[in-house]
Protein backbone atom coordinates (compact mmCIF):
# COMPACT_ATOMS: atom_id res chain seq x y z
CA UNK A 1 0.00 0.00 0.00
CA UNK A 2 0.97 3.66 -0.25
CA UNK A 3 1.41 4.00 3.53
CA UNK A 4 3.85 1.05 3.61
CA UNK A 5 5.76 2.47 0.65
CA UNK A 6 6.06 5.88 2.38
CA UNK A 7 7.30 4.21 5.60
CA UNK A 8 9.84 2.13 3.69
CA UNK A 9 11.03 5.18 1.77
CA UNK A 10 11.37 7.18 5.00
CA UNK A 11 13.37 4.35 6.61
CA UNK A 12 15.68 4.11 3.61
CA UNK A 13 16.23 7.87 3.60
CA UNK A 14 17.06 7.75 7.31
CA UNK A 15 19.54 4.90 6.78
CA UNK A 16 21.24 6.75 3.93
CA UNK A 17 21.45 9.94 6.02
CA UNK A 18 22.94 8.01 8.97
CA UNK A 19 25.47 6.33 6.65
CA UNK A 20 26.52 9.70 5.23
CA UNK A 21 26.88 11.18 8.71
CA UNK A 22 28.94 8.17 9.81
CA UNK A 23 31.23 8.48 6.77
CA UNK A 24 31.71 12.19 7.37
CA UNK A 25 32.54 11.64 11.07
CA UNK A 26 34.89 8.73 10.38
CA UNK A 27 36.67 10.66 7.64
CA UNK A 28 37.29 13.51 10.07
CA UNK A 29 38.49 11.12 12.80
CA UNK A 30 40.89 9.45 10.36
CA UNK A 31 42.26 12.71 8.99
CA UNK A 32 43.33 14.10 12.35
CA UNK A 33 45.94 11.42 13.27
CA UNK A 34 46.95 11.02 9.62
CA UNK A 35 47.78 14.73 9.44
CA UNK A 36 50.08 14.27 12.44
CA UNK A 37 51.84 11.32 10.75
CA UNK A 38 52.33 13.34 7.56
CA UNK A 39 53.59 16.34 9.53
CA UNK A 40 56.14 14.24 11.41
CA UNK A 41 57.34 12.59 8.17
CA UNK A 42 57.84 16.06 6.64
CA UNK A 43 59.76 17.19 9.76
CA UNK A 44 62.05 14.16 9.45
CA UNK A 45 62.66 14.79 5.73
CA UNK A 46 63.48 18.43 6.43
CA UNK A 47 66.20 17.26 8.81
CA UNK A 48 64.86 19.10 11.85
CA UNK A 49 66.04 16.26 14.12
CA UNK A 50 69.27 15.67 12.24
CA UNK A 51 70.27 14.16 8.92
CA UNK A 52 68.77 10.90 7.71
CA UNK A 53 70.69 8.12 6.03
CA UNK A 54 69.74 7.37 2.44
CA UNK A 55 67.76 4.31 3.58
CA UNK A 56 65.95 6.28 6.31
CA UNK A 57 65.14 9.03 3.78
CA UNK A 58 63.67 6.49 1.33
CA UNK A 59 61.59 4.88 4.09
CA UNK A 60 60.34 8.26 5.29
CA UNK A 61 59.46 9.24 1.71
CA UNK A 62 57.42 6.03 1.40
CA UNK A 63 55.62 6.88 4.66
CA UNK A 64 54.89 10.38 3.33
CA UNK A 65 53.77 9.17 -0.12
CA UNK A 66 51.58 6.43 1.34
CA UNK A 67 50.13 8.78 3.94
CA UNK A 68 49.29 11.36 1.30
CA UNK A 69 47.62 8.66 -0.78
CA UNK A 70 45.65 7.47 2.24
CA UNK A 71 44.64 11.08 3.00
CA UNK A 72 43.35 11.47 -0.56
CA UNK A 73 41.30 8.27 -0.13
CA UNK A 74 39.86 9.57 3.14
CA UNK A 75 39.02 12.85 1.40
CA UNK A 76 37.32 10.86 -1.37
CA UNK A 77 35.16 9.11 1.24
CA UNK A 78 34.31 12.47 2.80
CA UNK A 79 33.41 13.87 -0.61
CA UNK A 80 31.21 10.84 -1.28
CA UNK A 81 29.39 11.44 2.00
CA UNK A 82 28.95 15.12 1.11
CA UNK A 83 27.59 14.21 -2.32
CA UNK A 84 25.11 11.83 -0.70
CA UNK A 85 23.99 14.59 1.64
CA UNK A 86 23.88 17.20 -1.17
CA UNK A 87 26.50 19.23 0.73
CA UNK A 88 29.47 19.08 -1.64
CA UNK A 89 30.57 22.60 -2.49
CA UNK A 90 32.91 23.34 -5.36
CA UNK A 91 35.46 26.11 -5.11
CA UNK A 92 35.27 27.58 -8.62
CA UNK A 93 38.33 29.63 -9.59
CA UNK A 94 40.72 30.32 -12.44
CA UNK A 95 43.11 27.36 -12.66
CA UNK A 96 46.18 26.91 -14.83
CA UNK A 97 45.62 23.60 -16.64
CA UNK A 98 49.38 23.12 -17.03
CA UNK A 99 49.99 23.72 -13.30
CA UNK A 100 47.28 21.16 -12.44
CA UNK A 101 48.99 18.65 -14.75
CA UNK A 102 52.42 19.32 -13.24
CA UNK A 103 51.09 18.99 -9.68
CA UNK A 104 49.30 15.72 -10.44
CA UNK A 105 52.34 14.28 -12.18
CA UNK A 106 54.60 15.19 -9.24
CA UNK A 107 52.27 13.32 -6.86
CA UNK A 108 52.39 10.08 -8.86
CA UNK A 109 56.10 10.35 -9.72
CA UNK A 110 57.31 8.34 -6.68
CA UNK A 111 55.03 5.42 -7.54
CA UNK A 112 56.14 5.57 -11.18
CA UNK A 113 59.82 5.61 -10.16
CA UNK A 114 59.36 2.61 -7.91
CA UNK A 115 57.83 0.72 -10.83
CA UNK A 116 60.29 2.11 -13.41
CA UNK A 117 57.44 3.63 -15.39
CA UNK A 118 58.36 6.67 -17.45
CA UNK A 119 56.07 9.68 -17.03
CA UNK A 120 55.72 11.96 -20.05
CA UNK A 121 53.81 15.23 -20.23
CA UNK A 122 52.88 17.22 -23.34
CA UNK A 123 51.50 20.72 -22.81
CA UNK A 124 50.28 23.23 -25.38
CA UNK A 125 52.33 26.40 -26.02
CA UNK A 126 49.54 28.52 -24.51
CA UNK A 127 48.57 27.47 -20.98
CA UNK A 128 44.78 27.23 -20.90
CA UNK A 129 43.15 28.75 -17.84
CA UNK A 130 40.09 26.83 -16.68
CA UNK A 131 37.26 27.73 -14.37
CA UNK A 132 37.36 24.73 -12.05
CA UNK A 133 37.74 23.48 -8.51
CA UNK A 134 41.53 23.14 -8.46
CA UNK A 135 41.70 20.51 -5.70
CA UNK A 136 39.13 18.29 -7.36
CA UNK A 137 40.65 18.72 -10.83
CA UNK A 138 44.01 17.68 -9.41
CA UNK A 139 42.30 14.80 -7.58
CA UNK A 140 40.78 13.51 -10.83
CA UNK A 141 44.11 13.76 -12.63
CA UNK A 142 45.97 12.02 -9.77
CA UNK A 143 43.40 9.21 -9.71
CA UNK A 144 43.67 8.69 -13.46
CA UNK A 145 47.47 8.84 -13.45
CA UNK A 146 47.75 6.57 -10.39
CA UNK A 147 45.61 3.95 -12.12
CA UNK A 148 47.63 4.34 -15.31
CA UNK A 149 50.87 3.75 -13.38
CA UNK A 150 49.36 0.84 -11.45
CA UNK A 151 48.22 -0.96 -14.60
CA UNK A 152 51.26 -0.15 -16.76
CA UNK A 153 53.89 -2.89 -16.88
CA UNK A 154 57.37 -2.16 -15.49
CA UNK A 155 59.56 -0.20 -17.91
CA UNK A 156 56.37 1.16 -19.52
CA UNK A 157 55.31 4.72 -20.19
CA UNK A 158 52.40 6.87 -19.04
CA UNK A 159 51.67 10.05 -20.97
CA UNK A 160 49.64 13.02 -19.84
CA UNK A 161 48.71 15.05 -22.88
CA UNK A 162 46.90 18.36 -22.51
CA UNK A 163 45.27 19.78 -25.61
CA UNK A 164 43.24 22.96 -25.83
CA UNK A 165 40.51 23.79 -28.30
CA UNK A 166 41.74 26.61 -30.59
CA UNK A 167 38.71 28.76 -29.74
CA UNK A 168 39.32 28.36 -25.98
CA UNK A 169 36.07 26.45 -25.48
CA UNK A 170 37.64 23.51 -23.67
CA UNK A 171 40.55 21.22 -22.98
CA UNK A 172 41.25 17.52 -23.09
CA UNK A 173 43.50 15.61 -20.69
PDB file of N, CA, C and O in Angstrom, residues 32-100:
ATOM      1  N   UNK A  32      42.596  13.436  11.281  1.00  0.00           N
ATOM      2  CA  UNK A  32      43.331  14.096  12.353  1.00  0.00           C
ATOM      3  C   UNK A  32      44.655  13.378  12.674  1.00  0.00           C
ATOM      4  O   UNK A  32      45.725  13.990  12.599  1.00  0.00           O
ATOM      5  N   UNK A  33      44.650  12.070  12.991  1.00  0.00           N
ATOM      6  CA  UNK A  33      45.940  11.418  13.268  1.00  0.00           C
ATOM      7  C   UNK A  33      46.809  11.293  12.008  1.00  0.00           C
ATOM      8  O   UNK A  33      48.035  11.345  12.094  1.00  0.00           O
ATOM      9  N   UNK A  34      46.179  11.143  10.857  1.00  0.00           N
ATOM     10  CA  UNK A  34      46.948  11.022   9.622  1.00  0.00           C
ATOM     11  C   UNK A  34      47.707  12.317   9.336  1.00  0.00           C
ATOM     12  O   UNK A  34      48.855  12.285   8.875  1.00  0.00           O
ATOM     13  N   UNK A  35      47.097  13.447   9.630  1.00  0.00           N
ATOM     14  CA  UNK A  35      47.782  14.732   9.442  1.00  0.00           C
ATOM     15  C   UNK A  35      49.016  14.813  10.333  1.00  0.00           C
ATOM     16  O   UNK A  35      50.056  15.344   9.926  1.00  0.00           O
ATOM     17  N   UNK A  36      48.925  14.277  11.544  1.00  0.00           N
ATOM     18  CA  UNK A  36      50.084  14.268  12.445  1.00  0.00           C
ATOM     19  C   UNK A  36      51.190  13.380  11.879  1.00  0.00           C
ATOM     20  O   UNK A  36      52.375  13.756  11.917  1.00  0.00           O
ATOM     21  N   UNK A  37      50.841  12.220  11.343  1.00  0.00           N
ATOM     22  CA  UNK A  37      51.835  11.316  10.749  1.00  0.00           C
ATOM     23  C   UNK A  37      52.532  12.007   9.582  1.00  0.00           C
ATOM     24  O   UNK A  37      53.761  11.988   9.465  1.00  0.00           O
ATOM     25  N   UNK A  38      51.755  12.643   8.716  1.00  0.00           N
ATOM     26  CA  UNK A  38      52.332  13.340   7.563  1.00  0.00           C
ATOM     27  C   UNK A  38      53.235  14.485   8.016  1.00  0.00           C
ATOM     28  O   UNK A  38      54.319  14.690   7.457  1.00  0.00           O
ATOM     29  N   UNK A  39      52.789  15.230   9.016  1.00  0.00           N
ATOM     30  CA  UNK A  39      53.587  16.337   9.527  1.00  0.00           C
ATOM     31  C   UNK A  39      54.920  15.863  10.089  1.00  0.00           C
ATOM     32  O   UNK A  39      55.967  16.477   9.837  1.00  0.00           O
ATOM     33  N   UNK A  40      54.897  14.765  10.838  1.00  0.00           N
ATOM     34  CA  UNK A  40      56.142  14.238  11.409  1.00  0.00           C
ATOM     35  C   UNK A  40      57.076  13.707  10.315  1.00  0.00           C
ATOM     36  O   UNK A  40      58.294  13.887  10.392  1.00  0.00           O
ATOM     37  N   UNK A  41      56.515  13.075   9.286  1.00  0.00           N
ATOM     38  CA  UNK A  41      57.344  12.593   8.175  1.00  0.00           C
ATOM     39  C   UNK A  41      58.007  13.778   7.465  1.00  0.00           C
ATOM     40  O   UNK A  41      59.190  13.713   7.106  1.00  0.00           O
ATOM     41  N   UNK A  42      57.267  14.872   7.276  1.00  0.00           N
ATOM     42  CA  UNK A  42      57.838  16.056   6.642  1.00  0.00           C
ATOM     43  C   UNK A  42      58.945  16.650   7.510  1.00  0.00           C
ATOM     44  O   UNK A  42      59.996  17.065   6.997  1.00  0.00           O
ATOM     45  N   UNK A  43      58.739  16.679   8.833  1.00  0.00           N
ATOM     46  CA  UNK A  43      59.763  17.191   9.755  1.00  0.00           C
ATOM     47  C   UNK A  43      61.041  16.353   9.637  1.00  0.00           C
ATOM     48  O   UNK A  43      62.154  16.894   9.586  1.00  0.00           O
ATOM     49  N   UNK A  44      60.881  15.032   9.583  1.00  0.00           N
ATOM     50  CA  UNK A  44      62.050  14.159   9.447  1.00  0.00           C
ATOM     51  C   UNK A  44      62.788  14.418   8.135  1.00  0.00           C
ATOM     52  O   UNK A  44      64.021  14.502   8.114  1.00  0.00           O
ATOM     53  N   UNK A  45      62.028  14.553   7.029  1.00  0.00           N
ATOM     54  CA  UNK A  45      62.656  14.789   5.730  1.00  0.00           C
ATOM     55  C   UNK A  45      63.357  16.143   5.668  1.00  0.00           C
ATOM     56  O   UNK A  45      64.352  16.302   4.959  1.00  0.00           O
ATOM     57  N   UNK A  46      62.843  17.111   6.406  1.00  0.00           N
ATOM     58  CA  UNK A  46      63.483  18.435   6.433  1.00  0.00           C
ATOM     59  C   UNK A  46      64.743  18.434   7.279  1.00  0.00           C
ATOM     60  O   UNK A  46      65.486  19.409   7.289  1.00  0.00           O
ATOM     61  N   UNK A  47      64.994  17.373   8.007  1.00  0.00           N
ATOM     62  CA  UNK A  47      66.203  17.264   8.805  1.00  0.00           C
ATOM     63  C   UNK A  47      66.169  18.027  10.110  1.00  0.00           C
ATOM     64  O   UNK A  47      67.217  18.335  10.685  1.00  0.00           O
ATOM     65  N   UNK A  48      64.994  18.333  10.606  1.00  0.00           N
ATOM     66  CA  UNK A  48      64.859  19.096  11.845  1.00  0.00           C
ATOM     67  C   UNK A  48      65.533  18.371  13.008  1.00  0.00           C
ATOM     68  O   UNK A  48      66.142  18.992  13.878  1.00  0.00           O
ATOM     69  N   UNK A  49      65.457  17.053  13.035  1.00  0.00           N
ATOM     70  CA  UNK A  49      66.040  16.258  14.124  1.00  0.00           C
ATOM     71  C   UNK A  49      67.382  15.645  13.728  1.00  0.00           C
ATOM     72  O   UNK A  49      67.829  14.679  14.336  1.00  0.00           O
ATOM     73  N   UNK A  50      67.979  16.174  12.696  1.00  0.00           N
ATOM     74  CA  UNK A  50      69.271  15.671  12.243  1.00  0.00           C
ATOM     75  C   UNK A  50      69.150  15.000  10.890  1.00  0.00           C
ATOM     76  O   UNK A  50      68.043  14.709  10.410  1.00  0.00           O
ATOM     77  N   UNK A  51      70.285  14.752  10.263  1.00  0.00           N
ATOM     78  CA  UNK A  51      70.268  14.156   8.916  1.00  0.00           C
ATOM     79  C   UNK A  51      69.819  12.695   8.955  1.00  0.00           C
ATOM     80  O   UNK A  51      70.042  11.996   9.939  1.00  0.00           O
ATOM     81  N   UNK A  52      69.199  12.287   7.868  1.00  0.00           N
ATOM     82  CA  UNK A  52      68.771  10.896   7.709  1.00  0.00           C
ATOM     83  C   UNK A  52      69.740  10.187   6.776  1.00  0.00           C
ATOM     84  O   UNK A  52      70.286  10.800   5.853  1.00  0.00           O
ATOM     85  N   UNK A  53      69.910   8.910   6.991  1.00  0.00           N
ATOM     86  CA  UNK A  53      70.694   8.118   6.035  1.00  0.00           C
ATOM     87  C   UNK A  53      69.851   7.981   4.766  1.00  0.00           C
ATOM     88  O   UNK A  53      68.646   8.260   4.764  1.00  0.00           O
ATOM     89  N   UNK A  54      70.473   7.536   3.697  1.00  0.00           N
ATOM     90  CA  UNK A  54      69.741   7.365   2.435  1.00  0.00           C
ATOM     91  C   UNK A  54      68.583   6.392   2.612  1.00  0.00           C
ATOM     92  O   UNK A  54      67.480   6.615   2.109  1.00  0.00           O
ATOM     93  N   UNK A  55      68.810   5.311   3.360  1.00  0.00           N
ATOM     94  CA  UNK A  55      67.759   4.308   3.582  1.00  0.00           C
ATOM     95  C   UNK A  55      66.628   4.891   4.429  1.00  0.00           C
ATOM     96  O   UNK A  55      65.450   4.685   4.140  1.00  0.00           O
ATOM     97  N   UNK A  56      66.973   5.645   5.481  1.00  0.00           N
ATOM     98  CA  UNK A  56      65.947   6.282   6.314  1.00  0.00           C
ATOM     99  C   UNK A  56      65.146   7.292   5.498  1.00  0.00           C
ATOM    100  O   UNK A  56      63.930   7.391   5.652  1.00  0.00           O
ATOM    101  N   UNK A  57      65.829   8.041   4.630  1.00  0.00           N
ATOM    102  CA  UNK A  57      65.142   9.028   3.782  1.00  0.00           C
ATOM    103  C   UNK A  57      64.142   8.327   2.861  1.00  0.00           C
ATOM    104  O   UNK A  57      63.011   8.743   2.735  1.00  0.00           O
ATOM    105  N   UNK A  58      64.575   7.236   2.226  1.00  0.00           N
ATOM    106  CA  UNK A  58      63.668   6.493   1.328  1.00  0.00           C
ATOM    107  C   UNK A  58      62.467   5.963   2.097  1.00  0.00           C
ATOM    108  O   UNK A  58      61.330   6.051   1.633  1.00  0.00           O
ATOM    109  N   UNK A  59      62.695   5.410   3.276  1.00  0.00           N
ATOM    110  CA  UNK A  59      61.592   4.881   4.093  1.00  0.00           C
ATOM    111  C   UNK A  59      60.632   5.994   4.499  1.00  0.00           C
ATOM    112  O   UNK A  59      59.408   5.829   4.441  1.00  0.00           O
ATOM    113  N   UNK A  60      61.176   7.127   4.883  1.00  0.00           N
ATOM    114  CA  UNK A  60      60.337   8.255   5.291  1.00  0.00           C
ATOM    115  C   UNK A  60      59.548   8.797   4.095  1.00  0.00           C
ATOM    116  O   UNK A  60      58.388   9.185   4.230  1.00  0.00           O
ATOM    117  N   UNK A  61      60.175   8.802   2.922  1.00  0.00           N
ATOM    118  CA  UNK A  61      59.463   9.237   1.710  1.00  0.00           C
ATOM    119  C   UNK A  61      58.307   8.293   1.392  1.00  0.00           C
ATOM    120  O   UNK A  61      57.233   8.737   0.983  1.00  0.00           O
ATOM    121  N   UNK A  62      58.498   6.993   1.616  1.00  0.00           N
ATOM    122  CA  UNK A  62      57.416   6.025   1.397  1.00  0.00           C
ATOM    123  C   UNK A  62      56.287   6.283   2.394  1.00  0.00           C
ATOM    124  O   UNK A  62      55.102   6.248   2.031  1.00  0.00           O
ATOM    125  N   UNK A  63      56.642   6.550   3.654  1.00  0.00           N
ATOM    126  CA  UNK A  63      55.622   6.881   4.656  1.00  0.00           C
ATOM    127  C   UNK A  63      54.838   8.110   4.209  1.00  0.00           C
ATOM    128  O   UNK A  63      53.601   8.119   4.252  1.00  0.00           O
ATOM    129  N   UNK A  64      55.547   9.140   3.759  1.00  0.00           N
ATOM    130  CA  UNK A  64      54.893  10.377   3.331  1.00  0.00           C
ATOM    131  C   UNK A  64      54.019  10.137   2.102  1.00  0.00           C
ATOM    132  O   UNK A  64      52.857  10.552   2.070  1.00  0.00           O
ATOM    133  N   UNK A  65      54.546   9.447   1.095  1.00  0.00           N
ATOM    134  CA  UNK A  65      53.765   9.167  -0.120  1.00  0.00           C
ATOM    135  C   UNK A  65      52.527   8.340   0.196  1.00  0.00           C
ATOM    136  O   UNK A  65      51.422   8.638  -0.268  1.00  0.00           O
ATOM    137  N   UNK A  66      52.709   7.295   0.993  1.00  0.00           N
ATOM    138  CA  UNK A  66      51.580   6.432   1.336  1.00  0.00           C
ATOM    139  C   UNK A  66      50.564   7.169   2.188  1.00  0.00           C
ATOM    140  O   UNK A  66      49.352   7.013   2.003  1.00  0.00           O
ATOM    141  N   UNK A  67      51.035   7.982   3.109  1.00  0.00           N
ATOM    142  CA  UNK A  67      50.133   8.778   3.943  1.00  0.00           C
ATOM    143  C   UNK A  67      49.340   9.773   3.132  1.00  0.00           C
ATOM    144  O   UNK A  67      48.137   9.966   3.355  1.00  0.00           O
ATOM    145  N   UNK A  68      50.002  10.410   2.165  1.00  0.00           N
ATOM    146  CA  UNK A  68      49.290  11.361   1.297  1.00  0.00           C
ATOM    147  C   UNK A  68      48.244  10.639   0.456  1.00  0.00           C
ATOM    148  O   UNK A  68      47.142  11.153   0.245  1.00  0.00           O
ATOM    149  N   UNK A  69      48.590   9.449  -0.008  1.00  0.00           N
ATOM    150  CA  UNK A  69      47.617   8.662  -0.777  1.00  0.00           C
ATOM    151  C   UNK A  69      46.432   8.273   0.111  1.00  0.00           C
ATOM    152  O   UNK A  69      45.278   8.391  -0.298  1.00  0.00           O
ATOM    153  N   UNK A  70      46.712   7.830   1.315  1.00  0.00           N
ATOM    154  CA  UNK A  70      45.646   7.473   2.245  1.00  0.00           C
ATOM    155  C   UNK A  70      44.782   8.696   2.563  1.00  0.00           C
ATOM    156  O   UNK A  70      43.548   8.592   2.619  1.00  0.00           O
ATOM    157  N   UNK A  71      45.401   9.857   2.739  1.00  0.00           N
ATOM    158  CA  UNK A  71      44.641  11.078   2.997  1.00  0.00           C
ATOM    159  C   UNK A  71      43.730  11.403   1.819  1.00  0.00           C
ATOM    160  O   UNK A  71      42.574  11.805   2.016  1.00  0.00           O
ATOM    161  N   UNK A  72      44.210  11.202   0.599  1.00  0.00           N
ATOM    162  CA  UNK A  72      43.353  11.475  -0.558  1.00  0.00           C
ATOM    163  C   UNK A  72      42.178  10.500  -0.600  1.00  0.00           C
ATOM    164  O   UNK A  72      41.064  10.875  -0.971  1.00  0.00           O
ATOM    165  N   UNK A  73      42.403   9.241  -0.186  1.00  0.00           N
ATOM    166  CA  UNK A  73      41.302   8.275  -0.129  1.00  0.00           C
ATOM    167  C   UNK A  73      40.278   8.672   0.931  1.00  0.00           C
ATOM    168  O   UNK A  73      39.063   8.590   0.709  1.00  0.00           O
ATOM    169  N   UNK A  74      40.765   9.120   2.081  1.00  0.00           N
ATOM    170  CA  UNK A  74      39.864   9.574   3.142  1.00  0.00           C
ATOM    171  C   UNK A  74      39.060  10.777   2.650  1.00  0.00           C
ATOM    172  O   UNK A  74      37.846  10.868   2.872  1.00  0.00           O
ATOM    173  N   UNK A  75      39.729  11.700   1.951  1.00  0.00           N
ATOM    174  CA  UNK A  75      39.018  12.855   1.398  1.00  0.00           C
ATOM    175  C   UNK A  75      37.978  12.430   0.367  1.00  0.00           C
ATOM    176  O   UNK A  75      36.902  13.029   0.284  1.00  0.00           O
ATOM    177  N   UNK A  76      38.289  11.387  -0.411  1.00  0.00           N
ATOM    178  CA  UNK A  76      37.316  10.861  -1.372  1.00  0.00           C
ATOM    179  C   UNK A  76      36.069  10.345  -0.647  1.00  0.00           C
ATOM    180  O   UNK A  76      34.947  10.576  -1.086  1.00  0.00           O
ATOM    181  N   UNK A  77      36.284   9.631   0.457  1.00  0.00           N
ATOM    182  CA  UNK A  77      35.157   9.112   1.241  1.00  0.00           C
ATOM    183  C   UNK A  77      34.326  10.271   1.790  1.00  0.00           C
ATOM    184  O   UNK A  77      33.092  10.256   1.751  1.00  0.00           O
ATOM    185  N   UNK A  78      35.010  11.295   2.284  1.00  0.00           N
ATOM    186  CA  UNK A  78      34.305  12.471   2.803  1.00  0.00           C
ATOM    187  C   UNK A  78      33.513  13.156   1.694  1.00  0.00           C
ATOM    188  O   UNK A  78      32.360  13.548   1.898  1.00  0.00           O
ATOM    189  N   UNK A  79      34.115  13.282   0.518  1.00  0.00           N
ATOM    190  CA  UNK A  79      33.407  13.875  -0.612  1.00  0.00           C
ATOM    191  C   UNK A  79      32.187  13.051  -0.985  1.00  0.00           C
ATOM    192  O   UNK A  79      31.121  13.596  -1.288  1.00  0.00           O
ATOM    193  N   UNK A  80      32.332  11.723  -0.963  1.00  0.00           N
ATOM    194  CA  UNK A  80      31.211  10.844  -1.278  1.00  0.00           C
ATOM    195  C   UNK A  80      30.068  11.061  -0.291  1.00  0.00           C
ATOM    196  O   UNK A  80      28.900  11.135  -0.681  1.00  0.00           O
ATOM    197  N   UNK A  81      30.409  11.184   0.980  1.00  0.00           N
ATOM    198  CA  UNK A  81      29.387  11.437   1.998  1.00  0.00           C
ATOM    199  C   UNK A  81      28.723  12.791   1.760  1.00  0.00           C
ATOM    200  O   UNK A  81      27.502  12.930   1.905  1.00  0.00           O
ATOM    201  N   UNK A  82      29.517  13.789   1.384  1.00  0.00           N
ATOM    202  CA  UNK A  82      28.947  15.121   1.110  1.00  0.00           C
ATOM    203  C   UNK A  82      28.038  15.089  -0.115  1.00  0.00           C
ATOM    204  O   UNK A  82      27.005  15.739  -0.134  1.00  0.00           O
ATOM    205  N   UNK A  83      28.436  14.331  -1.128  1.00  0.00           N
ATOM    206  CA  UNK A  83      27.591  14.214  -2.321  1.00  0.00           C
ATOM    207  C   UNK A  83      26.263  13.572  -1.939  1.00  0.00           C
ATOM    208  O   UNK A  83      25.204  14.038  -2.338  1.00  0.00           O
ATOM    209  N   UNK A  84      26.329  12.516  -1.139  1.00  0.00           N
ATOM    210  CA  UNK A  84      25.112  11.832  -0.696  1.00  0.00           C
ATOM    211  C   UNK A  84      24.202  12.731   0.106  1.00  0.00           C
ATOM    212  O   UNK A  84      22.982  12.584   0.081  1.00  0.00           O
ATOM    213  N   UNK A  85      24.785  13.671   0.820  1.00  0.00           N
ATOM    214  CA  UNK A  85      23.985  14.590   1.641  1.00  0.00           C
ATOM    215  C   UNK A  85      23.710  15.906   0.913  1.00  0.00           C
ATOM    216  O   UNK A  85      23.202  16.853   1.514  1.00  0.00           O
ATOM    217  N   UNK A  86      24.047  15.982  -0.372  1.00  0.00           N
ATOM    218  CA  UNK A  86      23.877  17.204  -1.165  1.00  0.00           C
ATOM    219  C   UNK A  86      24.579  18.398  -0.519  1.00  0.00           C
ATOM    220  O   UNK A  86      24.078  19.520  -0.543  1.00  0.00           O
ATOM    221  N   UNK A  87      25.770  18.155   0.061  1.00  0.00           N
ATOM    222  CA  UNK A  87      26.500  19.231   0.729  1.00  0.00           C
ATOM    223  C   UNK A  87      27.875  19.477   0.119  1.00  0.00           C
ATOM    224  O   UNK A  87      28.674  20.214   0.681  1.00  0.00           O
ATOM    225  N   UNK A  88      28.163  18.865  -1.020  1.00  0.00           N
ATOM    226  CA  UNK A  88      29.465  19.078  -1.645  1.00  0.00           C
ATOM    227  C   UNK A  88      29.476  20.449  -2.306  1.00  0.00           C
ATOM    228  O   UNK A  88      28.619  20.761  -3.130  1.00  0.00           O
ATOM    229  N   UNK A  89      30.432  21.264  -1.913  1.00  0.00           N
ATOM    230  CA  UNK A  89      30.567  22.599  -2.494  1.00  0.00           C
ATOM    231  C   UNK A  89      31.845  22.649  -3.310  1.00  0.00           C
ATOM    232  O   UNK A  89      32.899  22.205  -2.859  1.00  0.00           O
ATOM    233  N   UNK A  90      31.741  23.190  -4.506  1.00  0.00           N
ATOM    234  CA  UNK A  90      32.909  23.337  -5.363  1.00  0.00           C
ATOM    235  C   UNK A  90      33.467  24.744  -5.198  1.00  0.00           C
ATOM    236  O   UNK A  90      32.723  25.708  -5.053  1.00  0.00           O
ATOM    237  N   UNK A  91      34.779  24.835  -5.232  1.00  0.00           N
ATOM    238  CA  UNK A  91      35.461  26.107  -5.111  1.00  0.00           C
ATOM    239  C   UNK A  91      35.902  26.538  -6.513  1.00  0.00           C
ATOM    240  O   UNK A  91      37.026  26.277  -6.927  1.00  0.00           O
ATOM    241  N   UNK A  92      35.006  27.179  -7.242  1.00  0.00           N
ATOM    242  CA  UNK A  92      35.271  27.579  -8.623  1.00  0.00           C
ATOM    243  C   UNK A  92      36.264  28.726  -8.633  1.00  0.00           C
ATOM    244  O   UNK A  92      36.094  29.716  -7.931  1.00  0.00           O
ATOM    245  N   UNK A  93      37.321  28.578  -9.458  1.00  0.00           N
ATOM    246  CA  UNK A  93      38.326  29.627  -9.591  1.00  0.00           C
ATOM    247  C   UNK A  93      39.086  29.433 -10.895  1.00  0.00           C
ATOM    248  O   UNK A  93      38.966  28.398 -11.538  1.00  0.00           O
ATOM    249  N   UNK A  94      39.869  30.429 -11.256  1.00  0.00           N
ATOM    250  CA  UNK A  94      40.716  30.318 -12.440  1.00  0.00           C
ATOM    251  C   UNK A  94      41.884  29.393 -12.096  1.00  0.00           C
ATOM    252  O   UNK A  94      42.560  29.585 -11.086  1.00  0.00           O
ATOM    253  N   UNK A  95      42.080  28.368 -12.930  1.00  0.00           N
ATOM    254  CA  UNK A  95      43.106  27.360 -12.664  1.00  0.00           C
ATOM    255  C   UNK A  95      43.952  27.182 -13.922  1.00  0.00           C
ATOM    256  O   UNK A  95      43.416  27.009 -15.023  1.00  0.00           O
ATOM    257  N   UNK A  96      45.259  27.210 -13.736  1.00  0.00           N
ATOM    258  CA  UNK A  96      46.175  26.907 -14.833  1.00  0.00           C
ATOM    259  C   UNK A  96      46.109  25.404 -15.093  1.00  0.00           C
ATOM    260  O   UNK A  96      46.413  24.598 -14.208  1.00  0.00           O
ATOM    261  N   UNK A  97      45.708  25.023 -16.303  1.00  0.00           N
ATOM    262  CA  UNK A  97      45.617  23.597 -16.641  1.00  0.00           C
ATOM    263  C   UNK A  97      47.000  22.954 -16.585  1.00  0.00           C
ATOM    264  O   UNK A  97      47.150  21.827 -16.101  1.00  0.00           O
ATOM    265  N   UNK A  98      48.014  23.669 -17.045  1.00  0.00           N
ATOM    266  CA  UNK A  98      49.377  23.125 -17.032  1.00  0.00           C
ATOM    267  C   UNK A  98      49.860  22.919 -15.601  1.00  0.00           C
ATOM    268  O   UNK A  98      50.489  21.895 -15.290  1.00  0.00           O
ATOM    269  N   UNK A  99      49.569  23.862 -14.706  1.00  0.00           N
ATOM    270  CA  UNK A  99      49.986  23.721 -13.301  1.00  0.00           C
ATOM    271  C   UNK A  99      49.284  22.527 -12.655  1.00  0.00           C
ATOM    272  O   UNK A  99      49.898  21.798 -11.875  1.00  0.00           O
ATOM    273  N   UNK A 100      48.011  22.316 -12.973  1.00  0.00           N
ATOM    274  CA  UNK A 100      47.283  21.163 -12.440  1.00  0.00           C
ATOM    275  C   UNK A 100      47.929  19.865 -12.933  1.00  0.00           C
ATOM    276  O   UNK A 100      48.078  18.910 -12.158  1.00  0.00           O
TER     277      UNK A 100
END
